Coordinates of C-alpha atoms and ligand atoms in Angstrom, one line a residue:
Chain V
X15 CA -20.8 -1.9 34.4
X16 CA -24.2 -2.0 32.6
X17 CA -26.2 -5.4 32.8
X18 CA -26.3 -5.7 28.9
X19 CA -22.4 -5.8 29.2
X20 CA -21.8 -8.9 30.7
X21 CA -23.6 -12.4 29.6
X22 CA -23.0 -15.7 29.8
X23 CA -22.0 -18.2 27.4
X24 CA -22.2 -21.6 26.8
X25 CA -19.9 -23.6 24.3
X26 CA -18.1 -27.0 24.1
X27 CA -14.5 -27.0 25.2
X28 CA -11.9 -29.4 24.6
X29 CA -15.3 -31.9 24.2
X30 CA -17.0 -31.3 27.5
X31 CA -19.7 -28.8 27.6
X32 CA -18.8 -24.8 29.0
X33 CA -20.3 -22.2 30.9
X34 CA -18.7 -19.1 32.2
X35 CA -19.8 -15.2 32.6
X36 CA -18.1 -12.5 30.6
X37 CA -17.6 -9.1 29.6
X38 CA -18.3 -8.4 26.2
X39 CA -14.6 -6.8 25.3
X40 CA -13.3 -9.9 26.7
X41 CA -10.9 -11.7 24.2
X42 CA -11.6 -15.7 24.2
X43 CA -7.6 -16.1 25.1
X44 CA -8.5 -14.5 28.2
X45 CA -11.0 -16.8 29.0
X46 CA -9.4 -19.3 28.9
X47 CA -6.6 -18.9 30.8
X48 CA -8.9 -16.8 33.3
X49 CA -11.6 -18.9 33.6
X50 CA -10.7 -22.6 32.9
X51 CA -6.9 -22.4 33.7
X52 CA -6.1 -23.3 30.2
X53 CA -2.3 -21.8 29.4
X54 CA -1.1 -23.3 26.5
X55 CA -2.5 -20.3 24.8
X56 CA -0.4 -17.3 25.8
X57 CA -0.7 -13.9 24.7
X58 CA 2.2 -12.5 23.2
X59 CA 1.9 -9.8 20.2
X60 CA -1.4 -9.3 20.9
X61 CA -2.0 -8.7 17.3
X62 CA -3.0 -11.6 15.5
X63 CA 1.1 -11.7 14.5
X64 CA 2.8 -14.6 16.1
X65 CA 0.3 -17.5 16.8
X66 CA 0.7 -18.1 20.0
X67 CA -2.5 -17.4 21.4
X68 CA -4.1 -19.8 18.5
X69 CA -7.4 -21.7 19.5
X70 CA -10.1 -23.9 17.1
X71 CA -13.2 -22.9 17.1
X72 CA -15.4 -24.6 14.6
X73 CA -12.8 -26.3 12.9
X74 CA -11.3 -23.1 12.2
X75 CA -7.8 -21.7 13.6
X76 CA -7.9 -18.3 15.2
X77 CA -6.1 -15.9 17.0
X78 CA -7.6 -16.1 20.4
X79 CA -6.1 -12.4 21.0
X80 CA -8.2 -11.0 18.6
X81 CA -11.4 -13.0 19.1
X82 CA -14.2 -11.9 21.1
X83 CA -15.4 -14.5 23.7
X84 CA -18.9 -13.6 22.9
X85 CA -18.3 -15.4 19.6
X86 CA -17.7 -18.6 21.1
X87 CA -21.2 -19.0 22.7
X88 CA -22.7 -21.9 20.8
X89 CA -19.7 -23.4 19.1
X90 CA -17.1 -25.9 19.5
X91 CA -13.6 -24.7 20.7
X92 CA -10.5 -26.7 21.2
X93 CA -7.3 -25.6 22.7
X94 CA -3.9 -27.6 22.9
X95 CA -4.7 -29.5 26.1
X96 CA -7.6 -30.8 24.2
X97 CA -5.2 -32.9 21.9
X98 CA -4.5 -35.5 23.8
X99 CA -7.1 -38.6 24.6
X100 CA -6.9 -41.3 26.8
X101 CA -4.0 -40.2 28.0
X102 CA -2.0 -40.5 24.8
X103 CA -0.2 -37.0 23.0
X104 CA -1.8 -36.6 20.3
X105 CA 0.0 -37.8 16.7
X106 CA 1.2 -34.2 15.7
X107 CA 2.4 -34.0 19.5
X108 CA 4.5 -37.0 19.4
X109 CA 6.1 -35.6 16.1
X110 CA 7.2 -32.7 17.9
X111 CA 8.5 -33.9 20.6
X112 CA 10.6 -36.8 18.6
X113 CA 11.9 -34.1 15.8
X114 CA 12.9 -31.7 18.8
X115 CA 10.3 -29.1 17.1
X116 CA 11.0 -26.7 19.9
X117 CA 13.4 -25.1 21.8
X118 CA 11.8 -22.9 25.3
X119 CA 8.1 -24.3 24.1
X120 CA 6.3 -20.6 24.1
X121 CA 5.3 -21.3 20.8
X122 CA 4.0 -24.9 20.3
X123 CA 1.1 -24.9 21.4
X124 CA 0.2 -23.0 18.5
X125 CA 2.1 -24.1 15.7
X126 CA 0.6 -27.8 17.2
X127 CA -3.0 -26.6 16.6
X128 CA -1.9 -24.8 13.3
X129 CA -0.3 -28.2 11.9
X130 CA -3.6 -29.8 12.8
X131 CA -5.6 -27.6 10.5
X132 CA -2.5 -27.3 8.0
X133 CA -2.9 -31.4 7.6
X134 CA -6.9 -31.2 7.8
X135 CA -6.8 -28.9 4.4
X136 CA -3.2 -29.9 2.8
X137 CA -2.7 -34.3 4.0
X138 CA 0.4 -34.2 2.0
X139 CA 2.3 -30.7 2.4
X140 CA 5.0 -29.7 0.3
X141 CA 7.8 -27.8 2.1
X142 CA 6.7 -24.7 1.1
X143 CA 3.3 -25.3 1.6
X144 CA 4.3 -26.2 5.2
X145 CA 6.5 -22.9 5.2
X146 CA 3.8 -20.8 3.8
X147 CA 0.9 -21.9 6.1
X148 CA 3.1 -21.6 9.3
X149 CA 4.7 -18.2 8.2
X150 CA 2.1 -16.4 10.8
X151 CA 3.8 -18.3 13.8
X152 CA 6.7 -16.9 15.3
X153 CA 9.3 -18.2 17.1
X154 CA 11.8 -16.7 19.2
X155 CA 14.2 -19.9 19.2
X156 CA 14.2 -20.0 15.9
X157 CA 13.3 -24.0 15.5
X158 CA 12.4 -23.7 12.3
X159 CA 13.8 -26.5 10.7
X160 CA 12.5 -28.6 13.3
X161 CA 9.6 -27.4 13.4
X162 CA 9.4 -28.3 9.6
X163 CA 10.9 -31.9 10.0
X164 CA 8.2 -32.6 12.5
X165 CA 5.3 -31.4 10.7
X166 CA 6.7 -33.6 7.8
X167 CA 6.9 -36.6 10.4
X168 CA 3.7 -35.5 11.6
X169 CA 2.3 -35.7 8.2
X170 CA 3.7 -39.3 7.4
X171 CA 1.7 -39.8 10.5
X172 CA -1.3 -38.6 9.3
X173 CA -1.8 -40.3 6.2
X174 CA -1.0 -43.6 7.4
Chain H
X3 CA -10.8 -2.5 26.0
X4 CA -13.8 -1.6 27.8
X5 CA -17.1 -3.5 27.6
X6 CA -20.1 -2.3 25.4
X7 CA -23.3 -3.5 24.6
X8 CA -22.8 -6.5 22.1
X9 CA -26.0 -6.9 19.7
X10 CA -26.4 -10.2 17.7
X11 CA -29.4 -9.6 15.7
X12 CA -30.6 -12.2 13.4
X13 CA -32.2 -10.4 10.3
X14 CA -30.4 -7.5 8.5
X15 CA -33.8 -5.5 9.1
X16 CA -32.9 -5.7 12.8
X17 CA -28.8 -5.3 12.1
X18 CA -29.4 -2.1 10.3
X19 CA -32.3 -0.5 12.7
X20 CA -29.7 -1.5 15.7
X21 CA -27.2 0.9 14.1
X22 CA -26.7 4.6 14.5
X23 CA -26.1 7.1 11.5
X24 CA -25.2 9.9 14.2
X25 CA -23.2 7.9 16.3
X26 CA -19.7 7.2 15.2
X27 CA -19.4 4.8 18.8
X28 CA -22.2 2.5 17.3
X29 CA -20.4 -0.2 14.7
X30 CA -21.1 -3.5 13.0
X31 CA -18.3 -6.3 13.7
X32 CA -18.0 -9.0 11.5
X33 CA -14.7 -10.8 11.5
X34 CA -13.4 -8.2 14.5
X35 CA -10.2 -8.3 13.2
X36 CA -10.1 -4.9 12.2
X37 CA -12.5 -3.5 15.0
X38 CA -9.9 -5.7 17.6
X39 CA -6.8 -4.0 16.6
X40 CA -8.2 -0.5 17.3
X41 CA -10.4 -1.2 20.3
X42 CA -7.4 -2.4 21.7
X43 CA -4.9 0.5 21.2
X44 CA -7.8 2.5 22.0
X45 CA -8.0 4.0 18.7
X46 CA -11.9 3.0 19.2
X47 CA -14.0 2.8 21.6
X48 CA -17.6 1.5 20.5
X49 CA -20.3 2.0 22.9
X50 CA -21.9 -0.7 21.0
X51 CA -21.3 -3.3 18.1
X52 CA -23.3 -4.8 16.2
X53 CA -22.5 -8.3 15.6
X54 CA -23.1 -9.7 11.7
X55 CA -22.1 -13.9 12.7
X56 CA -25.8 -14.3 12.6
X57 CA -27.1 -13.3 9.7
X58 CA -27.7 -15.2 7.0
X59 CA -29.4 -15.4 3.3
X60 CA -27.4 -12.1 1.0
X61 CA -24.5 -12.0 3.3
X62 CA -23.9 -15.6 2.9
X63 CA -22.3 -18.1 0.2
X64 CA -21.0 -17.5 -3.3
X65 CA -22.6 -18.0 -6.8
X66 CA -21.8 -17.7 -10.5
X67 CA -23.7 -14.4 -11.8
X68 CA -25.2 -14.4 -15.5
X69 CA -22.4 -12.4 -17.1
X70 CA -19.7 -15.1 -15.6
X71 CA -18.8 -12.6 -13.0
X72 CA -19.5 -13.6 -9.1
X73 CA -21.6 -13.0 -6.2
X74 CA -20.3 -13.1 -3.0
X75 CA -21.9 -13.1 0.4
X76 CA -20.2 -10.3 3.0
X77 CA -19.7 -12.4 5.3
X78 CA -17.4 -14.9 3.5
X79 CA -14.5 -15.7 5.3
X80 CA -10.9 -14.4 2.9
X81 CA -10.0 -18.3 3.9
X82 CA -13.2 -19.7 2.1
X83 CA -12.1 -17.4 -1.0
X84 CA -8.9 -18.2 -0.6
X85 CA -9.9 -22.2 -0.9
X86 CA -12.7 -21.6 -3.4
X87 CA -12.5 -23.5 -6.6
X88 CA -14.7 -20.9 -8.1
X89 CA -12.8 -18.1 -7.3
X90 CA -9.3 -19.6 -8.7
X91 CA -11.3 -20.4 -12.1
X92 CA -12.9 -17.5 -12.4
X93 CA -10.6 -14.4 -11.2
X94 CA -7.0 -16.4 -10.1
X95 CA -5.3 -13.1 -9.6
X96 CA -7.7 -12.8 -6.2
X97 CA -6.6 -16.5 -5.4
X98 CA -2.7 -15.5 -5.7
X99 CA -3.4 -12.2 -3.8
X100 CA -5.5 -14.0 -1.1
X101 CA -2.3 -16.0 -0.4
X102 CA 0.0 -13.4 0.6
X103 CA -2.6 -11.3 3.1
X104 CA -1.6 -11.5 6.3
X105 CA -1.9 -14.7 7.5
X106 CA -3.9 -18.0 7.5
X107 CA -5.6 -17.4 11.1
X108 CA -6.4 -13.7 10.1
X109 CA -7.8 -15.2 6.7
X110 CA -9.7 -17.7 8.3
X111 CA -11.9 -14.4 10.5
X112 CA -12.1 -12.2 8.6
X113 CA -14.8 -11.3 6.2
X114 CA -14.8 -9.7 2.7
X115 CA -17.6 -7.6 3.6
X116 CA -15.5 -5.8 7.1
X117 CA -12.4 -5.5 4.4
X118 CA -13.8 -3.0 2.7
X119 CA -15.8 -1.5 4.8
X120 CA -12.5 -0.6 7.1
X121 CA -11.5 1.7 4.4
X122 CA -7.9 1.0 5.4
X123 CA -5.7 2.0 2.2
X124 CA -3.3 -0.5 2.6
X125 CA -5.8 -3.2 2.4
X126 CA -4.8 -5.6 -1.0
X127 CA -8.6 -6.5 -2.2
X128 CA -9.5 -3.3 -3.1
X129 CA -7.4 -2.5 -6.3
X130 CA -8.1 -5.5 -7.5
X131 CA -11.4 -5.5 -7.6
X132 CA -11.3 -2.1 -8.9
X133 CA -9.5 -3.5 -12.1
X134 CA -12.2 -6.3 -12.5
X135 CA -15.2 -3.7 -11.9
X136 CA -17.3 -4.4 -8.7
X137 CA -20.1 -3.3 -6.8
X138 CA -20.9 -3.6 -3.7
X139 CA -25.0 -4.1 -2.5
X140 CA -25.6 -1.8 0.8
X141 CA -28.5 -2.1 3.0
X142 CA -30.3 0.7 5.4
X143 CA -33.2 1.1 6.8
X144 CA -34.2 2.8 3.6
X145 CA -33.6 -0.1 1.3
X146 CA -30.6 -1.5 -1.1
X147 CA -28.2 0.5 -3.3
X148 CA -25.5 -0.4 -5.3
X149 CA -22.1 1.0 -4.6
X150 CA -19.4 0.9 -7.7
X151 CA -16.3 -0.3 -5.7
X152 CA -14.2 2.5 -7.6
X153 CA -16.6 5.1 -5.3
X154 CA -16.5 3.3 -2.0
X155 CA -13.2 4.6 -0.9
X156 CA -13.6 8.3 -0.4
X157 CA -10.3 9.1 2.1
X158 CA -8.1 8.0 4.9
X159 CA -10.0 5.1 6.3
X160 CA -13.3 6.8 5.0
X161 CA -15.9 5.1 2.4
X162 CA -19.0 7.0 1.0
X163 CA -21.3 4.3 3.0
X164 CA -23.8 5.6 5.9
X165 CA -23.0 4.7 9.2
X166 CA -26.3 2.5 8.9
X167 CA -25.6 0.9 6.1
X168 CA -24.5 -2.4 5.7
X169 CA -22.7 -4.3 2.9
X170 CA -24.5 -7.6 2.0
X171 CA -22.4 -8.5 -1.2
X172 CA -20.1 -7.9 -3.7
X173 CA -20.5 -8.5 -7.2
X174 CA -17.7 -8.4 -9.3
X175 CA -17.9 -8.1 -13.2
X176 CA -17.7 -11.4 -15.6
X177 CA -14.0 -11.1 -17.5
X178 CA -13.7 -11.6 -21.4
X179 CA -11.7 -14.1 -23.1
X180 CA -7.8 -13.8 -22.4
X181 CA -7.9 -10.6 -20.3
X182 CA -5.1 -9.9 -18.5
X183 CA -4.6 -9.2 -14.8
X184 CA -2.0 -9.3 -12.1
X185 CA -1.8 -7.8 -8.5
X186 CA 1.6 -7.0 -7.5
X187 CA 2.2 -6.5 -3.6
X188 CA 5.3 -5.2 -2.4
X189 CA 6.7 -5.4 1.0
X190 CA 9.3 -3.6 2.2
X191 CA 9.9 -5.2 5.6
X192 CA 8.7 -9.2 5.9
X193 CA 7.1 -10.8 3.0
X194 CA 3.7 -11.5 4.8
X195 CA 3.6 -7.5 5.8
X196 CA 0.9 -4.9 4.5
X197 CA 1.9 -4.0 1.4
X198 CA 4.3 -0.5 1.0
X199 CA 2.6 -0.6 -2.5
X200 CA 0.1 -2.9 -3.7
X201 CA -0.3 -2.4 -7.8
X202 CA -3.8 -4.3 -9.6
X203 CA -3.5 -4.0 -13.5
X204 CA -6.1 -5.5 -16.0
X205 CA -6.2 -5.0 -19.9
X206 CA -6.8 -6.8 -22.7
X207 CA -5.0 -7.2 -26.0
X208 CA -6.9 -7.1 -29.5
X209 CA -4.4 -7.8 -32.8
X210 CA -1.4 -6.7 -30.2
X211 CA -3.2 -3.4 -29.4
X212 CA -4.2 -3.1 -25.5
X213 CA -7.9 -2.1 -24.7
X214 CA -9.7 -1.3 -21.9
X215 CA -6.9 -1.2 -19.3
X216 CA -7.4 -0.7 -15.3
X217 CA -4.9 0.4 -13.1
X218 CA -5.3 0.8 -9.8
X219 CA -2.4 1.2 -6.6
X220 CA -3.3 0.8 -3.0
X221 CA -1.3 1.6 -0.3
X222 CA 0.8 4.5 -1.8
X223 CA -1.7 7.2 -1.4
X224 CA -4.6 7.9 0.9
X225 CA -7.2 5.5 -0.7
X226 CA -6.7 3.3 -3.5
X227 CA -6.5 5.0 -6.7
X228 CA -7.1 3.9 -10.3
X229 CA -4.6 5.8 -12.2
X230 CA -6.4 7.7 -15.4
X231 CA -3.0 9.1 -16.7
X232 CA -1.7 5.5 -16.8
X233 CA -4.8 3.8 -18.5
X234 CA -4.9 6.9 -21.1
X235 CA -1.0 5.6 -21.8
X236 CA -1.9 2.4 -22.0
X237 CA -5.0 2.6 -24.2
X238 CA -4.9 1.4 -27.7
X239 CA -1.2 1.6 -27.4
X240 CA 0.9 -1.7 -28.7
X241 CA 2.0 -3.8 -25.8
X242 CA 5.8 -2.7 -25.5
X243 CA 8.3 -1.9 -22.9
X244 CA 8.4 1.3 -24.2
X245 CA 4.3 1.7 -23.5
X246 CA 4.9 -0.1 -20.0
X247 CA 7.2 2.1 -18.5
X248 CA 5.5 5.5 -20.1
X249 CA 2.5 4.3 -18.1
X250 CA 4.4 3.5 -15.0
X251 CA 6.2 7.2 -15.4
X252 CA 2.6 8.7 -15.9
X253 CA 1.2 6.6 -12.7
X254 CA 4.1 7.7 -10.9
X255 CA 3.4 11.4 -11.6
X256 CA -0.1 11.4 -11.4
X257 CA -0.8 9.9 -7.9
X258 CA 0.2 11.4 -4.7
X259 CA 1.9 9.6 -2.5
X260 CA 1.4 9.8 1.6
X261 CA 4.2 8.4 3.6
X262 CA 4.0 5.8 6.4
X263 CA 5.6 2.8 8.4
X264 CA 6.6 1.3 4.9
X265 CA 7.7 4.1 3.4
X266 CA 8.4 7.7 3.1
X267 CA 6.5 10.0 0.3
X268 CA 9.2 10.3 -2.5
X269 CA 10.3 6.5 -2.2
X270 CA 6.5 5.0 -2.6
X271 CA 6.1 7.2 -5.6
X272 CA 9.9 5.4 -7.1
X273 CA 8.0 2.0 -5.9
X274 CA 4.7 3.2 -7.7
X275 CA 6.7 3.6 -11.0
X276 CA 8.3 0.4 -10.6
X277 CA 5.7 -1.9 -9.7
X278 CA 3.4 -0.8 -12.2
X279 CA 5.8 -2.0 -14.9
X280 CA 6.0 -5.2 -13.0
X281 CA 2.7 -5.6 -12.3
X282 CA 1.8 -4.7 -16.6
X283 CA 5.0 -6.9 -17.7
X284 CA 4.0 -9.9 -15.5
X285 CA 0.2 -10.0 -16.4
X286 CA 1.3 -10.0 -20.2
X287 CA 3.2 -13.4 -19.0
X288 CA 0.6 -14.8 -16.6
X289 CA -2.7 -14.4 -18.5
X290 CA -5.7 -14.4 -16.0
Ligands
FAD24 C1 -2.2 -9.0 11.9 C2 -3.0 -8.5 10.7 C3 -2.4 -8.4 9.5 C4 -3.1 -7.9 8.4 N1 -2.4 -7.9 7.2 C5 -3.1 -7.5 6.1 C6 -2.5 -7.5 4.8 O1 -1.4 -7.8 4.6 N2 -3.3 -7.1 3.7 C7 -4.6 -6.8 3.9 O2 -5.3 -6.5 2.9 N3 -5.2 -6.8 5.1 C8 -4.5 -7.2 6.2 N4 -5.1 -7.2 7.4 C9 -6.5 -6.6 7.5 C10 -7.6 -7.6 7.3 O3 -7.7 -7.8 5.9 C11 -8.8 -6.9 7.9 O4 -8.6 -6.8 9.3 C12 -10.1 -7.7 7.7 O5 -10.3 -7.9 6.3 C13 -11.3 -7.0 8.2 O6 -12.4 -7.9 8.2 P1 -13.2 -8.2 9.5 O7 -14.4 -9.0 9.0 O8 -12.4 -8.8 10.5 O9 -13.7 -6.7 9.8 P2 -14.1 -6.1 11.2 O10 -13.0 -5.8 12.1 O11 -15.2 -6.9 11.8 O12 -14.7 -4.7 10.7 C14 -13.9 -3.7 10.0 C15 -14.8 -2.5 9.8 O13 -15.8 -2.8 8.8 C16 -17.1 -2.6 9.3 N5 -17.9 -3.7 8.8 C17 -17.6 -5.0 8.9 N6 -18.5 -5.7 8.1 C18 -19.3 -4.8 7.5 C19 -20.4 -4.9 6.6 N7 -20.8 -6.1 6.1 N8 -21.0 -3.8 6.2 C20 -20.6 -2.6 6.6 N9 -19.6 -2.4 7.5 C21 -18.9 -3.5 7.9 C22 -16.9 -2.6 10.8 O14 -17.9 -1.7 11.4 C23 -15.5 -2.0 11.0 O15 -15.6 -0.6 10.9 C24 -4.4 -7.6 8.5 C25 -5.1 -7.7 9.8 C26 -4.4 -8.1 10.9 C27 -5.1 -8.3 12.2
FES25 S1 -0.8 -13.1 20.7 FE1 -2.3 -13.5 19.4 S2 -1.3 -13.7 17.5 FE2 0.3 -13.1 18.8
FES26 S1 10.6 -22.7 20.9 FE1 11.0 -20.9 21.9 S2 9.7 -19.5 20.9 FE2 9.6 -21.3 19.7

């Protein structure tokens, strides 16, 4: 492999500062799970579909499946396990887990992170807000309604 | 994938000297989104990319241009349009149509500039801003021209750029007074799929007479098409059901349908003749 094909980046991760080698194709999903044993991010369409492989960067949620690792050099990433602080689940977390928001738990970790930046740009979602932000999620189980009851919970949460 | 030399220049002098007119492996990537797909099925295979995330100045931000229209950078995110209060005020049938393409995560990556640069036919910006009237500025080595967005698309993921030009922005045209557009995007599969037939319209009505109308349907044919046979029907014709459907029937027969995932041939040319009534009959509802 060429020198000019492999470089190393440095971002912040979860809070704490990162540094790992890559190759440029490399998606940041990969990365992640390769290189810092984070899994809550799995790849499963592989094609910016389902949401399970989401990730933050900069405030923004992305598919990490379709995102270059090369893009992350310089900026702030967070991943589910990042959520929690001190010990404590984070809010959103907690609302999951008390309105049963999942059934076999492929696909939390990203419809977590996607409630997080649904309730960062709409505090107070309507149903179908919450139906229309999440509608690039997938899951299997179909928990749905769950999922819906504890973004609502979540979002009582939120604005208190 | 396999890896590639990954260039990050800072300036669009060195963006545009980085790429490679005779070299159909050489590519910008701005969002990836696009790029991702195919380097993943293989489709593409860049030897290298040039990466846009750092340039700044043209390609960035969004401004109100003298005739009301707007100027936007290429690199604006389809979130930050989708969010902008700007763009809702000033052309809300983008807003609406920004809601329903693909999905939030997708929006939040990827650019307007990499949208229609892909020259993918099934993409929904592109009839719509070919109803409004828009150019796009693109840069080479040899300076700036101005692209009108109706001559970008010239095939099956083709556009008439240079494979060393870059798009910096888009400016589309200031609207009149109570014109009337709508975007209608039909799926045939889930509701948040590429459209099987994606229909932009855009007249306006003088003492019940309609002037100046645009029609233009993506996804039906091999690039997105303004249809002249519908506009001729249209023009200085009374807004009626009658004039609706003759223009939807003249659409219909004009354009040549290509069949794919979300449809075959002789269906997407029934869907053209329907959604072009829809999309005429619900901009006469919705106004801007
Ligand atoms: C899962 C999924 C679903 C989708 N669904 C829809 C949908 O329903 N409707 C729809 O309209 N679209 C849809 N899209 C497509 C999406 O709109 C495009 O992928 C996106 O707009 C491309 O932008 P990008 O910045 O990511 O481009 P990139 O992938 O970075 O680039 C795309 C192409 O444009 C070129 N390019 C990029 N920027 C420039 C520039 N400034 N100047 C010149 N060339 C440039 C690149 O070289 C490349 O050839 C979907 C995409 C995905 C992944
Ligand atoms: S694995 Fe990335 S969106 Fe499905
Ligand atoms: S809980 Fe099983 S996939 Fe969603």
């Amino acid at each position: 492999m060429e020198q000019n094909h492999r470089r190393t980046i440095r971002f912040k991760l979860n809070g704490r500062t990162a540094i790992t080698e890559i190759a440029t194709h490399e998606t940041l999903l990969e990365v992640l799970r390769r290189d810092f044993s984070l899994f809550g991010g799995r790849e499963s369409c592989g094609q910016g579909l389902c949401g399970c492989c989401t990730a933050i960067v900069d405030g923004i949620a992305v598919s990490g499946c379709l995102y270059l690792a090369a893009f992350v050099d310089g900026a702030e990433v967070t991943t589910v396990e990042g959520l929690a602080s001190g010990g404590k689940l984070h809010s959103i977390q907690e609302s999951f887990i008390a309105n049963c928001g999942f059934q076999c738990g492929f696909c939390t970790p990203g419809f977590i992170l996607m409630t997080k930046e649904l309730l960062e740009r709409h505090p107070q979602p309507t149903t179908d807000e919450i139906r229309h932000y999440l509608s690039g999620n997938l899951c299997r189980c179909a928990a749905y309604p769950d999922i819906v009851r504890a973004v609502k919970a979540a979002a009582g949460e939120h604005n208190r | 994938m396999k890896s590639f030399d990954l260039a990050e220049p800072a300036t669009i002098e060195e963006a545009v000297a980085l790429l490679d007119p005779e070299d159909k492996s050489v590519r910008a990537i701005a969002g990836g989104t696009a790029l991702m797909l195919m380097m993943k099925t293989r489709l593409f295979q860049p030897t290298r990319l040039v990466s846009l995330r750092r340039l700044n100045g043209d390609l960035r931000g969004l401004r109100v241009n003298q005739d009301g229209g707007l100027r936007i950078g290429a690199m604006t995110s389809l979130a930050q349009l989708e969010y902008s209060h700007l763009v809702a005020s000033t052309y809300p049938v983008l807003s609406r149509a920004l809601g329903t393409l693909s999905n939030i995560r997708i929006r939040n990556v990827a650019t307007l500039g990499g949208h229609l640069a892909h020259g993918d036919p099934h993409m929904d910006l592109p009839p719509i801003l070919m109803t409004l009237g828009a150019k796009v500025s693109a840069v080479s080595p040899r300076g700036r021209r101005w692209v009108d967005i109706c001559d970008l698309f010239t095939g099956y993921y083709e556009t008439s750029l240079i494979k060393d030009e870059l798009i910096t922005s888009v400016e589309i045209a200031g609207q009149p007074p109570g014109v009337y557009c709508w975007y209608e995007k039909f799926t045939a599969r889930s509701a948040d799929d590429w459209p099987t037939v994606g229909v932009a319209v855009r007249y306006i009505v003088d003492s019940g007479v309609i002037r100046d109308p645009r029609v233009a349907v993506s996804a039906a044919t091999e690039r997105p098409m303004r249809s002249a046979a519908a506009e001729a029907a249209l023009t200085n014709a009374p807004l009626a059901p009658h004039v609706l459907s003759k223009a939807a029937d003249a659409a219909a027969d004009e354009l040549e349908p290509i069949a794919d995932l979300h449809g075959t041939a002789s269906y997407k040319r029934e869907m053209v003749r329907v959604h072009v009534r829809r999309a005429l009959e619900k901009a006469a509802q919705w106004r801007r």
